[in-house]
Amino acid sequence: NAGVTQTPKFRVLKTGQSMTLLCAQDMNHEYMYWYRQDPGMGLRLIHYSVGEGTTAKGEVPDGYNVSRLKKQNFLLGLESAAPSQTSVYFCASSSSEQFFGPGTRLTVL
Amino acid sequence: SQKIEQNSEALNIQEGKTATLTCNYTNYSPAYLQWYRQDPGRGPVFLLLIRENEKEKRKERLKVTFDTTLKQSLFHITASQPADSATYLCAPQTMRFGAGTRLTVKP
């Protein structure tokens, strides 16, 4: 079992560019989450999904969109990147406790 | 508003001593509380879950207490080792985490 995987691991964008972060899990979990982690701020929930075809907003959803077309995948999109979106992004899935991916380090110049 | 406070950003202790980390929360009434460990450059890893009807839970050298009246959880690592050095996060709600306490255990 690979658990939770994230691609890419690193990315540098220019302001205004778009990109999609991919999260995949092989544990058949219904729940999936996207967080961002900034120094001193801890993990903050961006969006989450309680099952295939469903998504919901978290604490900091502005500037991001998500899709859950397949149960095992949860995509996070940035339509027009801003420097404030420079962060480390973590995906997680859960049945009870959460299993996290290795993270994507995104820099927006 | 809901708040999660972990006692300090950083805690330094000597090897062999007991580390005690604090998690206080306000405006939550969690049915359970979780603790996670995060190493630099990696995602958090689940350690323990304690339910509201459990006062204490143990796993090897780890012990967690949960006081729903004080709205506080304590996380203890006994006989600490340098390998225990990491950031520890509490989560009184599934999708809400504290900022974490960075523990350094010195040999």
mmCIF file with all atom_site columns, C-alpha atoms in Angstrom, chain A residues 40-85:
data_model
loop_
_atom_site.group_PDB
_atom_site.id
_atom_site.type_symbol
_atom_site.label_atom_id
_atom_site.label_alt_id
_atom_site.label_comp_id
_atom_site.label_asym_id
_atom_site.label_entity_id
_atom_site.label_seq_id
_atom_site.pdbx_PDB_ins_code
_atom_site.Cartn_x
_atom_site.Cartn_y
_atom_site.Cartn_z
_atom_site.occupancy
_atom_site.B_iso_or_equiv
_atom_site.pdbx_formal_charge
_atom_site.auth_seq_id
_atom_site.auth_comp_id
_atom_site.auth_asym_id
_atom_site.auth_atom_id
_atom_site.pdbx_PDB_model_num
ATOM 1  C CA . GLY A 1 40 ? 3.390   29.558 13.217  1.00 0.00 ? 40 GLY A CA 1
ATOM 2  C CA . MET A 1 41 ? -0.093  28.956 11.776  1.00 0.00 ? 41 MET A CA 1
ATOM 3  C CA . GLY A 1 42 ? -0.323  25.208 11.933  1.00 0.00 ? 42 GLY A CA 1
ATOM 4  C CA . LEU A 1 43 ? -2.463  23.206 9.545   1.00 0.00 ? 43 LEU A CA 1
ATOM 5  C CA . ARG A 1 44 ? -5.447  25.039 8.086   1.00 0.00 ? 44 ARG A CA 1
ATOM 6  C CA . LEU A 1 45 ? -8.186  23.244 6.195   1.00 0.00 ? 45 LEU A CA 1
ATOM 7  C CA . ILE A 1 46 ? -8.770  24.476 2.643   1.00 0.00 ? 46 ILE A CA 1
ATOM 8  C CA . HIS A 1 47 ? -11.435 22.070 1.333   1.00 0.00 ? 47 HIS A CA 1
ATOM 9  C CA . TYR A 1 48 ? -12.583 18.587 2.132   1.00 0.00 ? 48 TYR A CA 1
ATOM 10 C CA . SER A 1 49 ? -14.701 15.799 0.678   1.00 0.00 ? 49 SER A CA 1
ATOM 11 C CA . VAL A 1 50 ? -16.921 13.246 2.398   1.00 0.00 ? 50 VAL A CA 1
ATOM 12 C CA . GLY A 1 51 ? -17.191 11.010 -0.648  1.00 0.00 ? 51 GLY A CA 1
ATOM 13 C CA . GLU A 1 52 ? -16.900 10.721 -4.395  1.00 0.00 ? 52 GLU A CA 1
ATOM 14 C CA . GLY A 1 53 ? -18.553 13.651 -6.150  1.00 0.00 ? 53 GLY A CA 1
ATOM 15 C CA . THR A 1 54 ? -18.791 15.799 -2.999  1.00 0.00 ? 54 THR A CA 1
ATOM 16 C CA . THR A 1 55 ? -16.706 18.757 -1.834  1.00 0.00 ? 55 THR A CA 1
ATOM 17 C CA . ALA A 1 56 ? -17.041 21.337 0.932   1.00 0.00 ? 56 ALA A CA 1
ATOM 18 C CA . LYS A 1 57 ? -15.251 24.496 2.025   1.00 0.00 ? 57 LYS A CA 1
ATOM 19 C CA . GLY A 1 58 ? -12.909 24.566 4.967   1.00 0.00 ? 58 GLY A CA 1
ATOM 20 C CA . GLU A 1 59 ? -11.383 27.393 6.937   1.00 0.00 ? 59 GLU A CA 1
ATOM 21 C CA . VAL A 1 60 ? -9.399  29.048 4.100   1.00 0.00 ? 60 VAL A CA 1
ATOM 22 C CA . PRO A 1 61 ? -11.039 28.158 0.756   1.00 0.00 ? 61 PRO A CA 1
ATOM 23 C CA . ASP A 1 62 ? -10.601 31.438 -1.153  1.00 0.00 ? 62 ASP A CA 1
ATOM 24 C CA . GLY A 1 63 ? -8.442  31.164 -4.266  1.00 0.00 ? 63 GLY A CA 1
ATOM 25 C CA . TYR A 1 64 ? -8.715  27.368 -4.436  1.00 0.00 ? 64 TYR A CA 1
ATOM 26 C CA . ASN A 1 65 ? -11.036 24.885 -6.103  1.00 0.00 ? 65 ASN A CA 1
ATOM 27 C CA . VAL A 1 66 ? -11.268 21.124 -5.682  1.00 0.00 ? 66 VAL A CA 1
ATOM 28 C CA . SER A 1 67 ? -12.756 18.117 -7.403  1.00 0.00 ? 67 SER A CA 1
ATOM 29 C CA . ARG A 1 68 ? -13.378 14.526 -6.329  1.00 0.00 ? 68 ARG A CA 1
ATOM 30 C CA . LEU A 1 69 ? -14.393 12.723 -9.507  1.00 0.00 ? 69 LEU A CA 1
ATOM 31 C CA . LYS A 1 70 ? -12.991 9.405  -8.320  1.00 0.00 ? 70 LYS A CA 1
ATOM 32 C CA . LYS A 1 71 ? -13.019 8.116  -4.755  1.00 0.00 ? 71 LYS A CA 1
ATOM 33 C CA . GLN A 1 72 ? -9.260  7.640  -4.669  1.00 0.00 ? 72 GLN A CA 1
ATOM 34 C CA . ASN A 1 73 ? -8.321  11.072 -6.036  1.00 0.00 ? 73 ASN A CA 1
ATOM 35 C CA . PHE A 1 74 ? -8.750  14.603 -4.681  1.00 0.00 ? 74 PHE A CA 1
ATOM 36 C CA . LEU A 1 75 ? -7.502  17.485 -6.823  1.00 0.00 ? 75 LEU A CA 1
ATOM 37 C CA . LEU A 1 76 ? -6.665  20.974 -5.588  1.00 0.00 ? 76 LEU A CA 1
ATOM 38 C CA . GLY A 1 77 ? -6.590  23.755 -8.170  1.00 0.00 ? 77 GLY A CA 1
ATOM 39 C CA . LEU A 1 78 ? -5.177  27.242 -8.090  1.00 0.00 ? 78 LEU A CA 1
ATOM 40 C CA . GLU A 1 79 ? -6.685  29.240 -10.945 1.00 0.00 ? 79 GLU A CA 1
ATOM 41 C CA . SER A 1 80 ? -4.568  32.381 -10.555 1.00 0.00 ? 80 SER A CA 1
ATOM 42 C CA . ALA A 1 81 ? -1.724  31.928 -8.091  1.00 0.00 ? 81 ALA A CA 1
ATOM 43 C CA . ALA A 1 82 ? -0.802  34.713 -5.671  1.00 0.00 ? 82 ALA A CA 1
ATOM 44 C CA . PRO A 1 83 ? 2.305   35.090 -3.459  1.00 0.00 ? 83 PRO A CA 1
ATOM 45 C CA . SER A 1 84 ? 0.050   34.597 -0.407  1.00 0.00 ? 84 SER A CA 1
ATOM 46 C CA . GLN A 1 85 ? -0.474  31.024 -1.595  1.00 0.00 ? 85 GLN A CA 1
#
